[in-house]
Amino acid sequence: WAEYLGPKHALCGADGGCDAVRLSRYSSFAGVPLPIVGFAYFALALLVSVVPGWRWTLRPLAASGGAVALVLLAIQAFVLETFCRLCVMVDLSALALGLLALGNRPAPPARWAGPLP
C-alpha cells in the first residue's frame, strides 16, 4: 500500500518488477488500488474468523481470495512477465489462507461423558 501512496519507493526498489506491476492496468479494481482491496480482504477474513456467527463465511471468503491470488500471480508471470516481491508475498499468503480454510474441518461437537471424578 505504501508503494501506491507516492512516487518514492517505500519498500520495493526501482530495479524490481514492483514499478511494472504498480503501473500496469492490473494494479487496481474499479479504480481502487489492489493493496487496499487486499487489506480489506485480510481484515474481513480476520473479522469473520473471530466472530462466531460469521465463521461459516470464512471458507468461501478464503477460497475466493485464494482464487484471486492465483489469477494475480498468473498475470505477473504470463502477462507482465515480472514479479513484485511484495505482491507475490501477499498473494502467497492469500493462497495459503484459502488452502488452510478449505482443508480445515470443523471439530465434532464435544460429548459429555459424565461428571469428573
mmCIF file of N, CA and C in Angstrom:
data_model
loop_
_atom_site.group_PDB
_atom_site.id
_atom_site.type_symbol
_atom_site.label_atom_id
_atom_site.label_comp_id
_atom_site.label_asym_id
_atom_site.label_seq_id
_atom_site.Cartn_x
_atom_site.Cartn_y
_atom_site.Cartn_z
ATOM 1 N N TRP A 1 0.835 -1.171 0.000
ATOM 2 C CA TRP A 1 0.000 0.000 0.000
ATOM 3 C C TRP A 1 0.878 1.232 0.000
ATOM 4 N N ALA A 2 1.994 1.170 0.704
ATOM 5 C CA ALA A 2 2.915 2.311 0.779
ATOM 6 C C ALA A 2 3.468 2.673 -0.598
ATOM 7 N N GLU A 3 3.659 1.705 -1.448
ATOM 8 C CA GLU A 3 4.175 1.964 -2.796
ATOM 9 C C GLU A 3 3.189 2.778 -3.632
ATOM 10 N N TYR A 4 1.921 2.716 -3.299
ATOM 11 C CA TYR A 4 0.895 3.390 -4.079
ATOM 12 C C TYR A 4 0.626 4.812 -3.595
ATOM 13 N N LEU A 5 1.154 5.171 -2.431
ATOM 14 C CA LEU A 5 0.863 6.481 -1.859
ATOM 15 C C LEU A 5 1.675 7.606 -2.470
ATOM 16 N N GLY A 6 2.779 7.296 -3.078
ATOM 17 C CA GLY A 6 3.596 8.355 -3.657
ATOM 18 C C GLY A 6 4.581 7.813 -4.658
ATOM 19 N N PRO A 7 5.326 8.698 -5.283
ATOM 20 C CA PRO A 7 6.268 8.267 -6.314
ATOM 21 C C PRO A 7 7.544 7.627 -5.761
ATOM 22 N N LYS A 8 7.851 7.847 -4.481
ATOM 23 C CA LYS A 8 9.060 7.250 -3.908
ATOM 24 C C LYS A 8 8.865 5.765 -3.676
ATOM 25 N N HIS A 9 9.962 5.061 -3.684
ATOM 26 C CA HIS A 9 9.922 3.622 -3.414
ATOM 27 C C HIS A 9 10.060 3.409 -1.917
ATOM 28 N N ALA A 10 8.941 3.125 -1.276
ATOM 29 C CA ALA A 10 8.946 2.946 0.167
ATOM 30 C C ALA A 10 9.544 1.596 0.563
ATOM 31 N N LEU A 11 9.208 0.552 -0.169
ATOM 32 C CA LEU A 11 9.655 -0.789 0.187
ATOM 33 C C LEU A 11 10.341 -1.520 -0.958
ATOM 34 N N CYS A 12 9.839 -1.335 -2.163
ATOM 35 C CA CYS A 12 10.419 -2.004 -3.332
ATOM 36 C C CYS A 12 11.472 -1.104 -3.961
ATOM 37 N N GLY A 13 12.476 -1.705 -4.509
ATOM 38 C CA GLY A 13 13.473 -0.951 -5.242
ATOM 39 C C GLY A 13 13.015 -0.673 -6.653
ATOM 40 N N ALA A 14 13.607 0.323 -7.276
ATOM 41 C CA ALA A 14 13.245 0.690 -8.643
ATOM 42 C C ALA A 14 13.668 -0.385 -9.639
ATOM 43 N N ASP A 15 14.596 -1.238 -9.254
ATOM 44 C CA ASP A 15 15.116 -2.240 -10.184
ATOM 45 C C ASP A 15 14.251 -3.495 -10.278
ATOM 46 N N GLY A 16 13.312 -3.658 -9.376
ATOM 47 C CA GLY A 16 12.478 -4.854 -9.386
ATOM 48 C C GLY A 16 11.266 -4.691 -10.276
ATOM 49 N N GLY A 17 10.372 -5.642 -10.195
ATOM 50 C CA GLY A 17 9.165 -5.594 -11.004
ATOM 51 C C GLY A 17 8.044 -4.808 -10.362
ATOM 52 N N CYS A 18 8.310 -4.217 -9.204
ATOM 53 C CA CYS A 18 7.259 -3.502 -8.483
ATOM 54 C C CYS A 18 6.673 -2.374 -9.313
ATOM 55 N N ASP A 19 7.532 -1.579 -9.953
ATOM 56 C CA ASP A 19 7.028 -0.477 -10.765
ATOM 57 C C ASP A 19 6.184 -0.980 -11.923
ATOM 58 N N ALA A 20 6.644 -2.018 -12.578
ATOM 59 C CA ALA A 20 5.891 -2.557 -13.715
ATOM 60 C C ALA A 20 4.519 -3.042 -13.275
ATOM 61 N N VAL A 21 4.447 -3.675 -12.127
ATOM 62 C CA VAL A 21 3.175 -4.167 -11.614
ATOM 63 C C VAL A 21 2.309 -2.998 -11.160
ATOM 64 N N ARG A 22 2.893 -2.078 -10.421
ATOM 65 C CA ARG A 22 2.142 -0.934 -9.887
ATOM 66 C C ARG A 22 1.599 -0.051 -11.000
ATOM 67 N N LEU A 23 2.340 0.111 -12.075
ATOM 68 C CA LEU A 23 1.926 0.992 -13.164
ATOM 69 C C LEU A 23 1.071 0.290 -14.219
ATOM 70 N N SER A 24 0.862 -1.020 -14.065
ATOM 71 C CA SER A 24 0.067 -1.757 -15.052
ATOM 72 C C SER A 24 -1.421 -1.503 -14.840
ATOM 73 N N ARG A 25 -2.201 -1.859 -15.845
ATOM 74 C CA ARG A 25 -3.655 -1.702 -15.733
ATOM 75 C C ARG A 25 -4.267 -2.708 -14.765
ATOM 76 N N TYR A 26 -3.478 -3.673 -14.319
ATOM 77 C CA TYR A 26 -3.955 -4.696 -13.391
ATOM 78 C C TYR A 26 -3.765 -4.302 -11.931
ATOM 79 N N SER A 27 -3.287 -3.101 -11.669
ATOM 80 C CA SER A 27 -2.954 -2.700 -10.302
ATOM 81 C C SER A 27 -4.133 -2.140 -9.518
ATOM 82 N N SER A 28 -5.290 -2.055 -10.155
ATOM 83 C CA SER A 28 -6.466 -1.561 -9.439
ATOM 84 C C SER A 28 -7.704 -2.315 -9.921
ATOM 85 N N PHE A 29 -8.727 -2.276 -9.105
ATOM 86 C CA PHE A 29 -10.009 -2.886 -9.439
ATOM 87 C C PHE A 29 -11.079 -1.833 -9.210
ATOM 88 N N ALA A 30 -11.786 -1.463 -10.276
ATOM 89 C CA ALA A 30 -12.827 -0.433 -10.223
ATOM 90 C C ALA A 30 -12.267 0.875 -9.660
ATOM 91 N N GLY A 31 -11.016 1.176 -10.003
ATOM 92 C CA GLY A 31 -10.393 2.419 -9.563
ATOM 93 C C GLY A 31 -9.770 2.366 -8.176
ATOM 94 N N VAL A 32 -9.904 1.244 -7.486
ATOM 95 C CA VAL A 32 -9.341 1.094 -6.136
ATOM 96 C C VAL A 32 -8.048 0.296 -6.248
ATOM 97 N N PRO A 33 -6.918 0.841 -5.755
ATOM 98 C CA PRO A 33 -5.659 0.101 -5.825
ATOM 99 C C PRO A 33 -5.776 -1.259 -5.127
ATOM 100 N N LEU A 34 -5.192 -2.287 -5.747
ATOM 101 C CA LEU A 34 -5.298 -3.646 -5.194
ATOM 102 C C LEU A 34 -4.749 -3.792 -3.779
ATOM 103 N N PRO A 35 -3.723 -3.041 -3.361
ATOM 104 C CA PRO A 35 -3.310 -3.179 -1.965
ATOM 105 C C PRO A 35 -4.420 -2.808 -0.978
ATOM 106 N N ILE A 36 -5.267 -1.860 -1.337
ATOM 107 C CA ILE A 36 -6.385 -1.501 -0.460
ATOM 108 C C ILE A 36 -7.416 -2.625 -0.464
ATOM 109 N N VAL A 37 -7.667 -3.205 -1.629
ATOM 110 C CA VAL A 37 -8.583 -4.345 -1.725
ATOM 111 C C VAL A 37 -8.032 -5.512 -0.901
ATOM 112 N N GLY A 38 -6.729 -5.761 -1.005
ATOM 113 C CA GLY A 38 -6.102 -6.841 -0.235
ATOM 114 C C GLY A 38 -6.180 -6.598 1.256
ATOM 115 N N PHE A 39 -5.947 -5.360 1.679
ATOM 116 C CA PHE A 39 -6.048 -5.028 3.099
ATOM 117 C C PHE A 39 -7.465 -5.293 3.596
ATOM 118 N N ALA A 40 -8.451 -4.872 2.818
ATOM 119 C CA ALA A 40 -9.847 -5.092 3.201
ATOM 120 C C ALA A 40 -10.156 -6.587 3.264
ATOM 121 N N TYR A 41 -9.609 -7.360 2.313
ATOM 122 C CA TYR A 41 -9.828 -8.808 2.299
ATOM 123 C C TYR A 41 -9.273 -9.465 3.569
ATOM 124 N N PHE A 42 -8.026 -9.159 3.911
ATOM 125 C CA PHE A 42 -7.431 -9.789 5.091
ATOM 126 C C PHE A 42 -8.090 -9.304 6.376
ATOM 127 N N ALA A 43 -8.510 -8.040 6.428
ATOM 128 C CA ALA A 43 -9.224 -7.537 7.606
ATOM 129 C C ALA A 43 -10.568 -8.258 7.754
ATOM 130 N N LEU A 44 -11.264 -8.447 6.646
ATOM 131 C CA LEU A 44 -12.540 -9.156 6.686
ATOM 132 C C LEU A 44 -12.335 -10.619 7.078
ATOM 133 N N ALA A 45 -11.289 -11.245 6.560
ATOM 134 C CA ALA A 45 -11.000 -12.642 6.922
ATOM 135 C C ALA A 45 -10.713 -12.759 8.422
ATOM 136 N N LEU A 46 -9.985 -11.810 8.970
ATOM 137 C CA LEU A 46 -9.731 -11.812 10.412
ATOM 138 C C LEU A 46 -11.031 -11.632 11.180
ATOM 139 N N LEU A 47 -11.852 -10.700 10.737
ATOM 140 C CA LEU A 47 -13.115 -10.436 11.419
ATOM 141 C C LEU A 47 -14.024 -11.664 11.428
ATOM 142 N N VAL A 48 -14.200 -12.283 10.270
ATOM 143 C CA VAL A 48 -15.111 -13.439 10.233
ATOM 144 C C VAL A 48 -14.530 -14.642 10.965
ATOM 145 N N SER A 49 -13.220 -14.678 11.151
ATOM 146 C CA SER A 49 -12.637 -15.805 11.876
ATOM 147 C C SER A 49 -12.812 -15.682 13.388
ATOM 148 N N VAL A 50 -13.070 -14.487 13.886
ATOM 149 C CA VAL A 50 -13.220 -14.315 15.335
ATOM 150 C C VAL A 50 -14.656 -14.084 15.783
ATOM 151 N N VAL A 51 -15.553 -13.790 14.854
ATOM 152 C CA VAL A 51 -16.962 -13.598 15.211
ATOM 153 C C VAL A 51 -17.668 -14.935 14.998
ATOM 154 N N PRO A 52 -18.101 -15.582 16.091
ATOM 155 C CA PRO A 52 -18.660 -16.931 15.968
ATOM 156 C C PRO A 52 -19.795 -17.062 14.957
ATOM 157 N N GLY A 53 -20.692 -16.126 14.871
ATOM 158 C CA GLY A 53 -21.812 -16.229 13.950
ATOM 159 C C GLY A 53 -21.437 -16.049 12.485
ATOM 160 N N TRP A 54 -20.251 -15.548 12.236
ATOM 161 C CA TRP A 54 -19.805 -15.290 10.864
ATOM 162 C C TRP A 54 -18.793 -16.305 10.354
ATOM 163 N N ARG A 55 -18.370 -17.240 11.207
ATOM 164 C CA ARG A 55 -17.306 -18.170 10.810
ATOM 165 C C ARG A 55 -17.654 -19.014 9.599
ATOM 166 N N TRP A 56 -18.931 -19.242 9.368
ATOM 167 C CA TRP A 56 -19.337 -20.043 8.210
ATOM 168 C C TRP A 56 -18.925 -19.377 6.899
ATOM 169 N N THR A 57 -18.670 -18.072 6.917
ATOM 170 C CA THR A 57 -18.283 -17.363 5.694
ATOM 171 C C THR A 57 -16.787 -17.436 5.416
ATOM 172 N N LEU A 58 -16.008 -17.944 6.372
ATOM 173 C CA LEU A 58 -14.552 -17.957 6.187
ATOM 174 C C LEU A 58 -14.118 -18.834 5.019
ATOM 175 N N ARG A 59 -14.683 -20.014 4.903
ATOM 176 C CA ARG A 59 -14.280 -20.909 3.807
ATOM 177 C C ARG A 59 -14.526 -20.292 2.430
ATOM 178 N N PRO A 60 -15.743 -19.814 2.132
ATOM 179 C CA PRO A 60 -15.934 -19.216 0.808
ATOM 180 C C PRO A 60 -15.098 -17.955 0.604
ATOM 181 N N LEU A 61 -14.932 -17.171 1.642
ATOM 182 C CA LEU A 61 -14.109 -15.963 1.533
ATOM 183 C C LEU A 61 -12.655 -16.332 1.250
ATOM 184 N N ALA A 62 -12.125 -17.286 1.999
ATOM 185 C CA ALA A 62 -10.728 -17.691 1.819
ATOM 186 C C ALA A 62 -10.522 -18.370 0.461
ATOM 187 N N ALA A 63 -11.479 -19.160 0.033
ATOM 188 C CA ALA A 63 -11.360 -19.824 -1.269
ATOM 189 C C ALA A 63 -11.368 -18.800 -2.399
ATOM 190 N N SER A 64 -12.235 -17.814 -2.304
ATOM 191 C CA SER A 64 -12.272 -16.793 -3.354
ATOM 192 C C SER A 64 -11.006 -15.949 -3.338
ATOM 193 N N GLY A 65 -10.493 -15.646 -2.162
ATOM 194 C CA GLY A 65 -9.224 -14.907 -2.072
ATOM 195 C C GLY A 65 -8.065 -15.701 -2.649
ATOM 196 N N GLY A 66 -8.044 -17.001 -2.406
ATOM 197 C CA GLY A 66 -7.004 -17.847 -2.985
ATOM 198 C C GLY A 66 -7.100 -17.911 -4.496
ATOM 199 N N ALA A 67 -8.325 -17.957 -5.013
ATOM 200 C CA ALA A 67 -8.513 -17.976 -6.470
ATOM 201 C C ALA A 67 -8.046 -16.667 -7.095
ATOM 202 N N VAL A 68 -8.377 -15.555 -6.467
ATOM 203 C CA VAL A 68 -7.914 -14.251 -6.968
ATOM 204 C C VAL A 68 -6.390 -14.186 -6.919
ATOM 205 N N ALA A 69 -5.801 -14.701 -5.856
ATOM 206 C CA ALA A 69 -4.338 -14.701 -5.737
ATOM 207 C C ALA A 69 -3.695 -15.486 -6.867
ATOM 208 N N LEU A 70 -4.280 -16.637 -7.221
ATOM 209 C CA LEU A 70 -3.750 -17.417 -8.345
ATOM 210 C C LEU A 70 -3.809 -16.624 -9.649
ATOM 211 N N VAL A 71 -4.910 -15.926 -9.863
ATOM 212 C CA VAL A 71 -5.055 -15.115 -11.067
ATOM 213 C C VAL A 71 -4.017 -14.000 -11.080
ATOM 214 N N LEU A 72 -3.831 -13.337 -9.954
ATOM 215 C CA LEU A 72 -2.855 -12.244 -9.895
ATOM 216 C C LEU A 72 -1.423 -12.744 -10.100
ATOM 217 N N LEU A 73 -1.108 -13.896 -9.554
ATOM 218 C CA LEU A 73 0.219 -14.483 -9.794
ATOM 219 C C LEU A 73 0.398 -14.846 -11.262
ATOM 220 N N ALA A 74 -0.651 -15.380 -11.875
ATOM 221 C CA ALA A 74 -0.591 -15.726 -13.297
ATOM 222 C C ALA A 74 -0.419 -14.475 -14.157
ATOM 223 N N ILE A 75 -1.074 -13.395 -13.795
ATOM 224 C CA ILE A 75 -0.915 -12.141 -14.540
ATOM 225 C C ILE A 75 0.531 -11.663 -14.454
ATOM 226 N N GLN A 76 1.105 -11.724 -13.263
ATOM 227 C CA GLN A 76 2.504 -11.311 -13.125
ATOM 228 C C GLN A 76 3.424 -12.205 -13.952
ATOM 229 N N ALA A 77 3.163 -13.498 -13.916
ATOM 230 C CA ALA A 77 4.050 -14.441 -14.601
ATOM 231 C C ALA A 77 3.899 -14.403 -16.115
ATOM 232 N N PHE A 78 2.664 -14.414 -16.596
ATOM 233 C CA PHE A 78 2.446 -14.633 -18.026
ATOM 234 C C PHE A 78 2.079 -13.381 -18.818
ATOM 235 N N VAL A 79 1.525 -12.381 -18.170
ATOM 236 C CA VAL A 79 1.142 -11.162 -18.882
ATOM 237 C C VAL A 79 2.214 -10.095 -18.710
ATOM 238 N N LEU A 80 2.532 -9.780 -17.459
ATOM 239 C CA LEU A 80 3.532 -8.743 -17.192
ATOM 240 C C LEU A 80 4.964 -9.271 -17.290
ATOM 241 N N GLU A 81 5.121 -10.564 -17.101
ATOM 242 C CA GLU A 81 6.419 -11.237 -17.143
ATOM 243 C C GLU A 81 7.443 -10.620 -16.194
ATOM 244 N N THR A 82 6.951 -10.191 -15.053
ATOM 245 C CA THR A 82 7.790 -9.675 -13.977
ATOM 246 C C THR A 82 7.025 -9.829 -12.675
ATOM 247 N N PHE A 83 7.738 -9.826 -11.576
ATOM 248 C CA PHE A 83 7.122 -10.033 -10.277
ATOM 249 C C PHE A 83 7.458 -8.896 -9.328
ATOM 250 N N CYS A 84 6.467 -8.501 -8.561
ATOM 251 C CA CYS A 84 6.662 -7.599 -7.431
ATOM 252 C C CYS A 84 6.772 -8.504 -6.214
ATOM 253 N N ARG A 85 7.878 -8.411 -5.501
ATOM 254 C CA ARG A 85 8.094 -9.360 -4.397
ATOM 255 C C ARG A 85 7.060 -9.194 -3.288
ATOM 256 N N LEU A 86 6.585 -7.975 -3.051
ATOM 257 C CA LEU A 86 5.556 -7.784 -2.030
ATOM 258 C C LEU A 86 4.218 -8.346 -2.485
ATOM 259 N N CYS A 87 3.898 -8.149 -3.755
ATOM 260 C CA CYS A 87 2.647 -8.702 -4.297
ATOM 261 C C CYS A 87 2.670 -10.224 -4.226
ATOM 262 N N VAL A 88 3.797 -10.805 -4.560
ATOM 263 C CA VAL A 88 3.922 -12.267 -4.502
ATOM 264 C C VAL A 88 3.742 -12.747 -3.068
ATOM 265 N N MET A 89 4.324 -12.036 -2.111
ATOM 266 C CA MET A 89 4.204 -12.431 -0.715
ATOM 267 C C MET A 89 2.739 -12.371 -0.256
ATOM 268 N N VAL A 90 2.036 -11.325 -0.633
ATOM 269 C CA VAL A 90 0.627 -11.189 -0.252
ATOM 270 C C VAL A 90 -0.218 -12.248 -0.967
ATOM 271 N N ASP A 91 0.055 -12.468 -2.248
ATOM 272 C CA ASP A 91 -0.705 -13.467 -2.997
ATOM 273 C C ASP A 91 -0.487 -14.868 -2.431
ATOM 274 N N LEU A 92 0.743 -15.185 -2.063
ATOM 275 C CA LEU A 92 1.005 -16.497 -1.462
ATOM 276 C C LEU A 92 0.320 -16.629 -0.105
ATOM 277 N N SER A 93 0.227 -15.526 0.636
ATOM 278 C CA SER A 93 -0.482 -15.545 1.921
ATOM 279 C C SER A 93 -1.969 -15.802 1.708
ATOM 280 N N ALA A 94 -2.566 -15.151 0.708
ATOM 281 C CA ALA A 94 -3.981 -15.370 0.415
ATOM 282 C C ALA A 94 -4.220 -16.801 -0.073
ATOM 283 N N LEU A 95 -3.290 -17.297 -0.865
ATOM 284 C CA LEU A 95 -3.394 -18.675 -1.344
ATOM 285 C C LEU A 95 -3.290 -19.656 -0.178
ATOM 286 N N ALA A 96 -2.360 -19.420 0.728
ATOM 287 C CA ALA A 96 -2.213 -20.290 1.900
ATOM 288 C C ALA A 96 -3.461 -20.242 2.779
ATOM 289 N N LEU A 97 -4.014 -19.055 2.969
ATOM 290 C CA LEU A 97 -5.237 -18.937 3.762
ATOM 291 C C LEU A 97 -6.369 -19.733 3.112
ATOM 292 N N GLY A 98 -6.478 -19.630 1.800
ATOM 293 C CA GLY A 98 -7.509 -20.385 1.095
ATOM 294 C C GLY A 98 -7.331 -21.885 1.247
ATOM 295 N N LEU A 99 -6.099 -22.348 1.093
ATOM 296 C CA LEU A 99 -5.841 -23.785 1.223
ATOM 297 C C LEU A 99 -6.072 -24.271 2.648
ATOM 298 N N LEU A 100 -5.651 -23.478 3.627
ATOM 299 C CA LEU A 100 -5.859 -23.864 5.027
ATOM 300 C C LEU A 100 -7.341 -23.895 5.385
ATOM 301 N N ALA A 101 -8.075 -22.913 4.912
ATOM 302 C CA ALA A 101 -9.503 -22.864 5.229
ATOM 303 C C ALA A 101 -10.250 -24.007 4.563
ATOM 304 N N LEU A 102 -9.877 -24.338 3.340
ATOM 305 C CA LEU A 102 -10.559 -25.432 2.651
ATOM 306 C C LEU A 102 -10.206 -26.785 3.258
ATOM 307 N N GLY A 103 -8.982 -26.906 3.776
ATOM 308 C CA GLY A 103 -8.557 -28.169 4.369
ATOM 309 C C GLY A 103 -8.994 -28.334 5.803
ATOM 310 N N ASN A 104 -9.405 -27.262 6.436
ATOM 311 C CA ASN A 104 -9.796 -27.303 7.839
ATOM 312 C C ASN A 104 -11.196 -27.883 7.975
ATOM 313 N N ARG A 105 -11.326 -28.870 8.802
ATOM 314 C CA ARG A 105 -12.633 -29.465 9.070
ATOM 315 C C ARG A 105 -13.084 -29.039 10.465
ATOM 316 N N PRO A 106 -14.346 -28.695 10.615
ATOM 317 C CA PRO A 106 -14.803 -28.308 11.946
ATOM 318 C C PRO A 106 -14.713 -29.476 12.918
ATOM 319 N N ALA A 107 -14.412 -29.160 14.146
ATOM 320 C CA ALA A 107 -14.311 -30.192 15.173
ATOM 321 C C ALA A 107 -15.696 -30.754 15.464
ATOM 322 N N PRO A 108 -15.781 -32.053 15.726
ATOM 323 C CA PRO A 108 -17.085 -32.621 16.074
ATOM 324 C C PRO A 108 -17.534 -32.068 17.425
ATOM 325 N N PRO A 109 -18.832 -32.025 17.652
ATOM 326 C CA PRO A 109 -19.306 -31.496 18.933
ATOM 327 C C PRO A 109 -18.802 -32.366 20.084
ATOM 328 N N ALA A 110 -18.458 -31.712 21.157
ATOM 329 C CA ALA A 110 -17.960 -32.424 22.346
ATOM 330 C C ALA A 110 -19.106 -33.230 22.968
ATOM 331 N N ARG A 111 -18.753 -34.418 23.442
ATOM 332 C CA ARG A 111 -19.753 -35.265 24.123
ATOM 333 C C ARG A 111 -19.507 -35.203 25.614
ATOM 334 N N TRP A 112 -20.590 -35.152 26.323
ATOM 335 C CA TRP A 112 -20.476 -35.108 27.769
ATOM 336 C C TRP A 112 -20.333 -36.533 28.281
ATOM 337 N N ALA A 113 -19.283 -36.794 29.017
ATOM 338 C CA ALA A 113 -19.008 -38.143 29.486
ATOM 339 C C ALA A 113 -19.422 -38.344 30.940
ATOM 340 N N GLY A 114 -20.092 -37.404 31.483
ATOM 341 C CA GLY A 114 -20.496 -37.529 32.883
ATOM 342 C C GLY A 114 -19.616 -36.684 33.774
ATOM 343 N N PRO A 115 -19.893 -36.708 35.067
ATOM 344 C CA PRO A 115 -19.094 -35.868 35.987
ATOM 345 C C PRO A 115 -17.665 -36.373 36.101
ATOM 346 N N LEU A 116 -16.780 -35.415 36.322
ATOM 347 C CA LEU A 116 -15.368 -35.766 36.513
ATOM 348 C C LEU A 116 -15.201 -36.376 37.903
ATOM 349 N N PRO A 117 -14.261 -37.330 38.045
ATOM 350 C CA PRO A 117 -14.047 -37.953 39.361
ATOM 351 C C PRO A 117 -13.449 -36.988 40.358
#
